[in-house]
Amino acid sequence: MVLVAVFGASLLVAVLLSGLAARTVLSTSLLFLAAGALAGDGFLGLVHIDAHDPIVTATADLALFTVLFTDGMHLAFPALRAAWRHPARALGLGMPLAFAGMAVVTHYLVGLDWTTSFLVGAVLAPTDPVFASAIVGRKEVPARLRQLLNVESGLNDGLALPVVLVLIAAAGPTAAGTESSLPVIGAELAGGLLLGLAVPLLLNLLLRLPGLGAEAKLQPLLPLAAGTVLYAACHLTGANPYLAAFSAGAVLAAVAPEPKRAFEPLGEALAELAKFAALLVFGALLTPQLFGDLSVGGYAAVVLAIVLIRPASLLLSLVRSRIDRREQLVAAWFGPKGFASVVYGLLVLQAGIPQGEQAYTLIAVCIAVSIVVHSSSDVPVARLFHIDEPAAATAGNVPAPVCDGADADRAAVPPVGTPAALADN
């Protein structure tokens, strides 16, 4: 109950300060991270949890599922067809370069074996736009830049997941009760994709039956019910919930646009609450001992991951693209490590692989530093585009109209994972 009280107090403060935070380097994301760290065993000792506590896994798992479900619902297939080249470069070239670069740095500076080093690279490869919402959440920022960051961050979680699972299986003996063989991983991913397709299609079929349908005030609960059923089904069957969540959100938005539109305000609010709860719990794990366990080489790897590996990999992927240099530099800087990395890092630790604890320490410190640096720098960088106030439509998370053809680059493309009004940066 103490954790609930801390969360409630943090949420109240975050909402009251959200207006100020939208204009300054103050960040609600950082506030929840700091509140968790302050309440944890490293400082006040009000909340007693560790990385193996079920509440940590459950909170991070539910947060990532919720985020991916709502991200999938924002995936606009027509917009992707019209302007896919830049995100494809970032995902097809930039992400593998960042993955490999982090693996090399981890191996030589931290001393982990090659398999575990590549595992660290895969865990830290996904990016998260919630810690850079002043960039992706304002219409004054060039649409190509927002679309690039949104699509990249929306898709790279799912792309990294199979690699993470395979590398956990290859890293060595795992803890008792954990299964990570390649056939098991394949079955989990296939099951997640199958459920992610089946649940929204079944919902759409039910909506077409005579006599069935939701009244207006209850229509937002249809996607919520579908998501709840999907989450439970994944955990009961062993299917991968993250691939299921993203695919279900995308399919639901395509086959049931009315329930999707009705659900958007509620879905974004739920996603923000889940994110904040996960940040609070993750913050409670950030003790002085955790930071003390990381070597000097580990801190060097963290700095390189943020200031060199991500920027260099994305800039290389955008060589000769139509994005101007300033936009390229902003996109290269904003590669924050987010909720997917938190969940995948916990998977590494709980798998019980030989160097899992060392890998988790590096991952956790890198995520924490990234949250601080990126969530505090988005507003100043956004001002390079002469931004004064958040756009009303974006603040309410109302998708902007999508243009086809040549106009797509100039249009405000609906985001893959735009933070809602509660999120500031």
Coordinates of C-alpha atoms in Angstrom, one line a residue:
M1 CA 0.0 0.0 0.0
V2 CA 3.0 2.3 0.5
L3 CA 3.8 1.9 -3.1
V4 CA 0.3 2.9 -4.1
A5 CA 0.5 6.0 -1.9
V6 CA 3.8 7.0 -3.4
F7 CA 2.4 6.5 -6.9
G8 CA -0.7 8.6 -6.1
A9 CA 1.4 11.4 -4.7
S10 CA 3.8 11.3 -7.6
L11 CA 0.8 11.3 -10.1
L12 CA -0.7 14.3 -8.4
V13 CA 2.5 16.3 -8.5
A14 CA 3.2 15.3 -12.1
V15 CA -0.2 16.5 -13.2
L16 CA 0.1 19.8 -11.3
L17 CA 3.5 20.4 -12.8
S18 CA 2.7 19.1 -16.3
G19 CA 2.1 22.6 -17.7
L20 CA 5.4 23.9 -16.5
A21 CA 7.1 20.7 -17.6
A22 CA 5.9 21.2 -21.2
R23 CA 7.9 24.4 -21.4
T24 CA 11.0 23.5 -19.5
V25 CA 13.6 20.8 -18.9
L26 CA 11.4 19.5 -16.1
S27 CA 10.1 16.0 -16.9
T28 CA 7.2 14.0 -15.5
S29 CA 9.0 10.9 -16.6
L30 CA 12.0 11.9 -14.6
L31 CA 9.8 12.8 -11.7
F32 CA 8.4 9.2 -11.4
L33 CA 11.9 7.7 -11.8
A34 CA 13.2 10.0 -9.0
A35 CA 10.2 9.3 -6.8
G36 CA 10.8 5.6 -7.1
A37 CA 14.5 5.9 -6.4
L38 CA 13.9 8.1 -3.4
A39 CA 11.2 5.8 -1.9
G40 CA 13.3 2.6 -2.6
D41 CA 15.8 0.8 -0.4
G42 CA 18.7 3.0 -1.6
F43 CA 17.3 6.1 0.1
L44 CA 14.2 6.3 2.3
G45 CA 13.4 2.6 2.3
L46 CA 9.7 3.1 2.1
V47 CA 9.3 0.6 -0.7
H48 CA 11.1 -2.8 -0.6
I49 CA 11.4 -4.5 -3.9
D50 CA 14.1 -6.0 -6.0
A51 CA 14.5 -7.0 -9.7
H52 CA 13.2 -10.6 -9.0
D53 CA 10.0 -9.3 -7.2
P54 CA 6.9 -10.4 -9.2
I55 CA 5.5 -6.8 -9.0
V56 CA 8.5 -5.6 -11.0
T57 CA 7.9 -8.1 -13.8
A58 CA 4.1 -7.6 -13.8
T59 CA 4.3 -3.8 -13.9
A60 CA 6.8 -3.7 -16.7
D61 CA 5.1 -6.4 -18.6
L62 CA 1.7 -4.7 -18.4
A63 CA 3.1 -1.3 -19.2
L64 CA 4.9 -2.6 -22.4
F65 CA 1.8 -4.5 -23.5
T66 CA -0.4 -1.4 -23.0
V67 CA 2.1 0.9 -24.8
L68 CA 2.4 -1.5 -27.8
F69 CA -1.3 -2.0 -28.0
T70 CA -2.0 1.7 -28.2
D71 CA 1.1 2.2 -30.5
G72 CA -0.3 -0.4 -32.9
M73 CA -3.6 1.4 -33.0
H74 CA -1.8 4.6 -34.2
L75 CA -0.1 2.7 -37.0
A76 CA -1.4 4.3 -40.2
F77 CA -0.9 1.9 -43.1
P78 CA -1.6 4.5 -45.8
A79 CA 0.8 6.9 -44.2
L80 CA 3.5 4.2 -44.0
R81 CA 3.0 3.3 -47.7
A82 CA 3.4 7.0 -48.6
A83 CA 6.5 7.8 -46.5
W84 CA 8.2 4.6 -45.6
R85 CA 11.8 5.2 -46.9
H86 CA 13.2 7.1 -43.9
P87 CA 11.9 4.8 -41.2
A88 CA 13.0 1.8 -43.3
R89 CA 16.5 3.2 -43.4
A90 CA 16.5 3.7 -39.6
L91 CA 15.2 0.2 -38.9
G92 CA 17.0 -1.7 -41.7
L93 CA 20.4 -0.1 -41.3
G94 CA 20.5 2.2 -38.3
M95 CA 19.2 -0.3 -35.8
P96 CA 21.5 -3.1 -36.8
L97 CA 24.5 -0.7 -36.7
A98 CA 23.5 0.4 -33.2
F99 CA 23.1 -3.2 -32.1
A100 CA 26.5 -4.2 -33.4
G101 CA 28.2 -1.1 -32.1
M102 CA 26.9 -1.6 -28.6
A103 CA 28.0 -5.2 -28.7
V104 CA 31.5 -4.3 -29.6
V105 CA 31.7 -1.6 -26.9
T106 CA 30.3 -3.9 -24.3
H107 CA 32.7 -6.7 -25.1
Y108 CA 35.9 -4.6 -25.0
L109 CA 35.0 -2.2 -22.2
V110 CA 32.9 -4.3 -19.9
G111 CA 34.5 -7.7 -20.6
L112 CA 31.3 -9.7 -21.3
D113 CA 31.5 -12.6 -23.7
W114 CA 30.4 -12.0 -27.3
T115 CA 27.0 -13.6 -27.0
T116 CA 26.1 -11.6 -23.9
S117 CA 27.5 -8.5 -25.4
F118 CA 25.3 -8.9 -28.5
L119 CA 22.4 -9.6 -26.1
V120 CA 23.1 -6.2 -24.4
G121 CA 23.1 -4.6 -27.8
A122 CA 19.8 -6.1 -28.7
V123 CA 18.2 -5.0 -25.4
L124 CA 19.3 -1.4 -25.8
A125 CA 18.5 -1.2 -29.6
P126 CA 14.8 -0.2 -29.2
T127 CA 14.0 3.5 -28.7
D128 CA 11.0 5.1 -27.0
P129 CA 9.4 8.4 -28.0
V130 CA 7.8 9.0 -24.6
F131 CA 11.0 10.5 -23.3
A132 CA 11.1 12.9 -26.3
S133 CA 7.5 14.0 -26.6
A134 CA 8.4 17.7 -27.2
I135 CA 9.8 16.4 -30.5
V136 CA 7.2 13.9 -31.6
G137 CA 4.2 15.5 -30.0
R138 CA 4.2 18.9 -31.7
K139 CA 3.0 19.7 -35.1
E140 CA 5.5 22.5 -35.6
V141 CA 8.3 20.0 -35.7
P142 CA 8.7 18.8 -39.4
A143 CA 6.4 16.0 -40.1
R144 CA 9.1 13.8 -41.7
L145 CA 11.1 14.0 -38.4
R146 CA 8.1 13.1 -36.2
Q147 CA 7.1 10.3 -38.6
L148 CA 10.7 8.9 -38.6
L149 CA 11.0 8.9 -34.8
N150 CA 7.4 7.5 -34.2
V151 CA 7.6 4.7 -36.8
E152 CA 11.1 3.7 -35.7
S153 CA 10.2 3.5 -32.0
G154 CA 6.9 1.9 -32.7
L155 CA 8.4 -1.0 -34.7
N156 CA 11.8 -1.6 -33.2
D157 CA 10.5 -3.1 -30.0
G158 CA 9.0 -6.0 -31.9
L159 CA 12.0 -6.3 -34.2
A160 CA 14.4 -6.6 -31.3
L161 CA 12.3 -9.1 -29.3
P162 CA 13.1 -12.3 -31.3
V163 CA 16.8 -11.4 -31.3
V164 CA 16.7 -10.9 -27.5
L165 CA 15.0 -14.3 -27.0
V166 CA 17.3 -16.1 -29.3
L167 CA 20.4 -14.6 -27.7
I168 CA 19.2 -15.5 -24.2
A169 CA 18.8 -19.1 -25.4
A170 CA 22.4 -19.0 -26.9
A171 CA 24.0 -17.3 -23.8
G172 CA 24.3 -20.4 -21.8
P173 CA 22.4 -22.4 -19.1
T174 CA 19.3 -20.7 -17.8
A175 CA 17.6 -20.7 -14.4
A176 CA 15.4 -23.6 -13.4
G177 CA 11.9 -23.2 -14.8
T178 CA 12.8 -21.0 -17.7
E179 CA 12.6 -22.3 -21.2
S180 CA 14.5 -20.6 -24.0
S181 CA 15.0 -23.1 -26.7
L182 CA 14.6 -22.0 -30.3
P183 CA 11.4 -24.1 -30.9
V184 CA 9.8 -22.7 -27.7
I185 CA 10.7 -19.1 -28.8
G186 CA 9.3 -19.8 -32.3
A187 CA 6.1 -21.1 -30.8
E188 CA 5.7 -18.1 -28.5
L189 CA 6.2 -15.6 -31.4
A190 CA 3.9 -17.5 -33.7
G191 CA 1.2 -17.8 -31.0
G192 CA 1.5 -14.1 -30.3
L193 CA 1.1 -13.1 -33.9
L194 CA -1.9 -15.5 -34.3
L195 CA -3.7 -14.2 -31.3
G196 CA -3.0 -10.6 -32.3
L197 CA -4.7 -11.3 -35.5
A198 CA -7.5 -13.4 -34.3
V199 CA -8.9 -11.4 -31.4
P200 CA -9.6 -8.1 -33.3
L201 CA -11.0 -10.0 -36.2
L202 CA -13.3 -11.9 -33.9
L203 CA -14.4 -8.6 -32.3
N204 CA -15.1 -7.1 -35.7
L205 CA -17.1 -10.2 -36.6
L206 CA -19.2 -9.9 -33.4
L207 CA -19.9 -6.3 -34.2
R208 CA -21.4 -7.3 -37.5
L209 CA -23.9 -9.7 -36.0
P210 CA -27.5 -8.5 -35.9
G211 CA -28.5 -7.3 -32.5
L212 CA -25.0 -6.8 -31.2
G213 CA -23.3 -3.5 -30.8
A214 CA -22.2 -1.0 -28.1
E215 CA -24.0 2.1 -27.1
A216 CA -21.9 5.3 -27.5
K217 CA -20.8 5.7 -23.8
L218 CA -19.6 2.0 -23.7
Q219 CA -18.0 1.9 -27.1
P220 CA -14.5 2.8 -25.7
L221 CA -14.6 -0.3 -23.6
L222 CA -14.7 -2.6 -26.6
P223 CA -11.0 -2.3 -27.4
L224 CA -10.2 -2.4 -23.7
A225 CA -12.1 -5.7 -23.4
A226 CA -10.3 -7.1 -26.4
G227 CA -7.0 -6.1 -25.1
T228 CA -7.7 -7.6 -21.7
V229 CA -8.8 -10.9 -23.3
L230 CA -5.7 -10.9 -25.4
Y231 CA -3.4 -10.2 -22.5
A232 CA -4.9 -13.1 -20.5
A233 CA -4.9 -15.4 -23.5
C234 CA -1.2 -14.8 -24.1
H235 CA -0.2 -15.6 -20.6
L236 CA -2.5 -18.6 -20.4
T237 CA -1.2 -20.1 -23.6
G238 CA 2.5 -19.0 -23.4
A239 CA 2.1 -16.8 -26.5
N240 CA 4.3 -13.7 -26.7
P241 CA 2.2 -10.8 -25.4
Y242 CA 4.2 -8.0 -27.0
L243 CA 4.0 -9.1 -30.6
A244 CA 0.3 -9.9 -29.9
A245 CA -0.3 -6.4 -28.5
F246 CA 1.2 -4.5 -31.4
S247 CA -0.3 -6.6 -34.1
A248 CA -3.8 -6.6 -32.4
G249 CA -3.7 -2.8 -32.1
A250 CA -2.8 -2.4 -35.8
V251 CA -5.4 -4.8 -37.0
L252 CA -8.1 -3.4 -34.7
A253 CA -7.5 0.1 -36.0
A254 CA -7.8 -1.2 -39.6
V255 CA -11.0 -3.3 -39.2
A256 CA -12.8 -1.4 -36.5
P257 CA -12.1 2.3 -36.9
E258 CA -15.1 3.6 -34.9
P259 CA -14.2 1.7 -31.7
K260 CA -10.6 2.6 -32.2
R261 CA -11.5 6.3 -32.3
A262 CA -13.7 6.0 -29.3
F263 CA -11.0 4.2 -27.3
E264 CA -8.2 6.6 -28.1
P265 CA -8.6 9.0 -25.1
L266 CA -9.1 6.2 -22.6
G267 CA -6.3 4.1 -24.2
E268 CA -3.8 7.0 -24.0
A269 CA -4.6 7.7 -20.4
L270 CA -4.2 4.0 -19.5
A271 CA -0.9 3.9 -21.4
E272 CA 0.4 6.9 -19.5
L273 CA -0.7 5.4 -16.1
A274 CA 1.1 2.1 -17.0
K275 CA 4.2 4.0 -18.1
F276 CA 4.3 6.1 -14.9
A277 CA 3.8 3.0 -12.7
A278 CA 6.6 1.1 -14.5
L279 CA 8.9 4.1 -14.2
L280 CA 8.2 4.3 -10.4
V281 CA 8.9 0.7 -9.9
F282 CA 12.0 0.8 -12.1
G283 CA 13.2 3.8 -10.1
A284 CA 12.9 1.9 -6.9
L285 CA 15.5 -0.6 -8.3
L286 CA 18.1 2.2 -8.9
T287 CA 20.1 2.0 -5.6
P288 CA 23.6 3.3 -5.0
Q289 CA 24.7 -0.3 -4.9
L290 CA 23.5 -0.8 -8.4
F291 CA 25.5 2.1 -9.7
G292 CA 28.5 1.1 -7.6
D293 CA 28.5 -2.4 -9.2
L294 CA 29.1 -1.0 -12.7
S295 CA 32.7 -0.7 -13.6
V296 CA 34.5 2.3 -15.1
G297 CA 34.4 0.6 -18.4
G298 CA 30.6 0.1 -18.0
Y299 CA 30.1 3.8 -17.5
A300 CA 32.2 4.5 -20.6
A301 CA 30.0 2.1 -22.5
V302 CA 26.9 4.0 -21.3
V303 CA 28.2 7.3 -22.4
L304 CA 29.2 5.9 -25.8
A305 CA 25.8 4.3 -26.2
I306 CA 24.1 7.7 -25.8
V307 CA 26.5 10.2 -27.4
L308 CA 28.1 8.1 -30.1
I309 CA 26.6 4.7 -31.1
R310 CA 23.0 5.8 -31.6
P311 CA 23.8 9.2 -33.3
A312 CA 26.4 7.7 -35.6
S313 CA 24.3 4.7 -36.6
L314 CA 21.3 6.8 -37.5
L315 CA 23.3 9.4 -39.3
L316 CA 24.9 6.7 -41.4
S317 CA 21.5 5.3 -42.2
L318 CA 20.2 8.7 -43.4
V319 CA 23.1 9.5 -45.7
R320 CA 21.8 11.0 -49.0
S321 CA 18.3 11.1 -47.6
R322 CA 15.9 14.0 -48.2
I323 CA 15.9 14.9 -44.5
D324 CA 17.9 18.1 -43.9
R325 CA 21.0 18.1 -41.7
R326 CA 19.3 19.7 -38.7
E327 CA 16.5 17.2 -38.7
Q328 CA 19.0 14.3 -39.0
L329 CA 21.0 15.6 -36.0
V330 CA 17.8 15.8 -33.9
A331 CA 16.7 12.4 -34.9
A332 CA 20.2 11.0 -34.2
W333 CA 20.2 12.5 -30.7
F334 CA 16.8 11.2 -29.7
G335 CA 17.3 7.5 -29.3
P336 CA 16.1 7.1 -25.7
K337 CA 16.0 3.7 -24.1
G338 CA 12.5 3.0 -22.8
F339 CA 10.1 0.4 -21.6
A340 CA 11.0 -2.3 -24.0
S341 CA 14.6 -2.2 -22.8
V342 CA 13.4 -2.3 -19.2
V343 CA 11.3 -5.5 -19.9
Y344 CA 14.0 -7.1 -22.0
G345 CA 16.6 -6.3 -19.4
L346 CA 14.5 -8.0 -16.7
L347 CA 14.2 -11.0 -19.0
V348 CA 18.0 -11.2 -19.2
L349 CA 18.3 -11.1 -15.4
Q350 CA 15.6 -13.5 -14.6
A351 CA 16.8 -16.0 -17.3
G352 CA 19.7 -16.8 -15.0
I353 CA 22.4 -16.9 -17.7
P354 CA 26.0 -16.9 -16.5
Q355 CA 26.7 -13.1 -17.0
G356 CA 23.1 -12.0 -16.7
E357 CA 23.6 -9.9 -13.6
Q358 CA 26.5 -7.9 -15.1
A359 CA 24.5 -7.4 -18.3
Y360 CA 21.4 -6.2 -16.3
T361 CA 23.5 -3.7 -14.3
L362 CA 24.8 -2.2 -17.5
I363 CA 21.4 -2.1 -19.1
A364 CA 19.7 -0.6 -16.0
V365 CA 22.2 2.2 -15.7
C366 CA 22.1 3.0 -19.4
I367 CA 18.3 3.2 -19.3
A368 CA 18.4 5.5 -16.2
V369 CA 20.9 7.8 -17.8
S370 CA 19.0 7.9 -21.0
I371 CA 15.8 8.8 -19.3
V372 CA 17.5 11.7 -17.5
V373 CA 19.4 13.0 -20.5
H374 CA 16.7 12.6 -23.2
S375 CA 13.6 13.6 -21.2
S376 CA 15.4 16.8 -20.1
S377 CA 16.7 17.8 -23.5
D378 CA 13.7 17.5 -25.7
V379 CA 12.1 20.9 -25.0
P380 CA 15.4 22.9 -25.5
V381 CA 16.1 21.0 -28.8
A382 CA 12.5 21.4 -29.9
R383 CA 12.9 25.2 -29.6
L384 CA 15.3 25.0 -32.5
F385 CA 12.1 24.7 -34.6
H386 CA 10.6 27.8 -32.9
I387 CA 8.1 26.0 -30.8
D388 CA 6.4 27.9 -28.1
E389 CA 3.3 26.0 -27.1
P390 CA 2.1 22.4 -27.7
A391 CA -0.3 22.1 -30.6
A392 CA -3.9 21.7 -29.4
A393 CA -4.6 18.7 -31.6
T394 CA -1.4 16.9 -30.5
A395 CA -2.0 17.7 -26.8
G396 CA -5.3 15.9 -27.1
N397 CA -3.7 13.2 -29.2
V398 CA -6.0 13.8 -32.2
P399 CA -4.5 12.4 -35.3
A400 CA -3.7 14.9 -38.0
P401 CA -5.0 14.3 -41.5
V402 CA -2.8 12.1 -43.7
C403 CA -1.9 13.1 -47.3
D404 CA -1.0 10.7 -50.0
G405 CA 1.8 10.8 -52.4
A406 CA 4.2 13.8 -52.5
D407 CA 2.3 15.6 -49.8
A408 CA 2.9 12.9 -47.2
D409 CA 6.2 14.3 -46.2
R410 CA 4.7 17.7 -45.5
A411 CA 1.6 16.4 -43.8
A412 CA 1.2 15.8 -40.1
V413 CA 1.4 12.0 -40.1
P414 CA -0.5 10.3 -37.3
P415 CA 2.1 9.1 -34.8
V416 CA 2.8 5.5 -34.0
G417 CA 3.2 6.2 -30.3
T418 CA 2.4 9.8 -29.5
P419 CA 2.4 10.5 -25.8
A420 CA -1.0 11.7 -24.4
A421 CA -1.7 14.9 -22.6
L422 CA -0.4 13.5 -19.3
A423 CA 3.1 13.0 -20.7
D424 CA 5.2 16.1 -21.1
N425 CA 8.6 15.0 -22.2

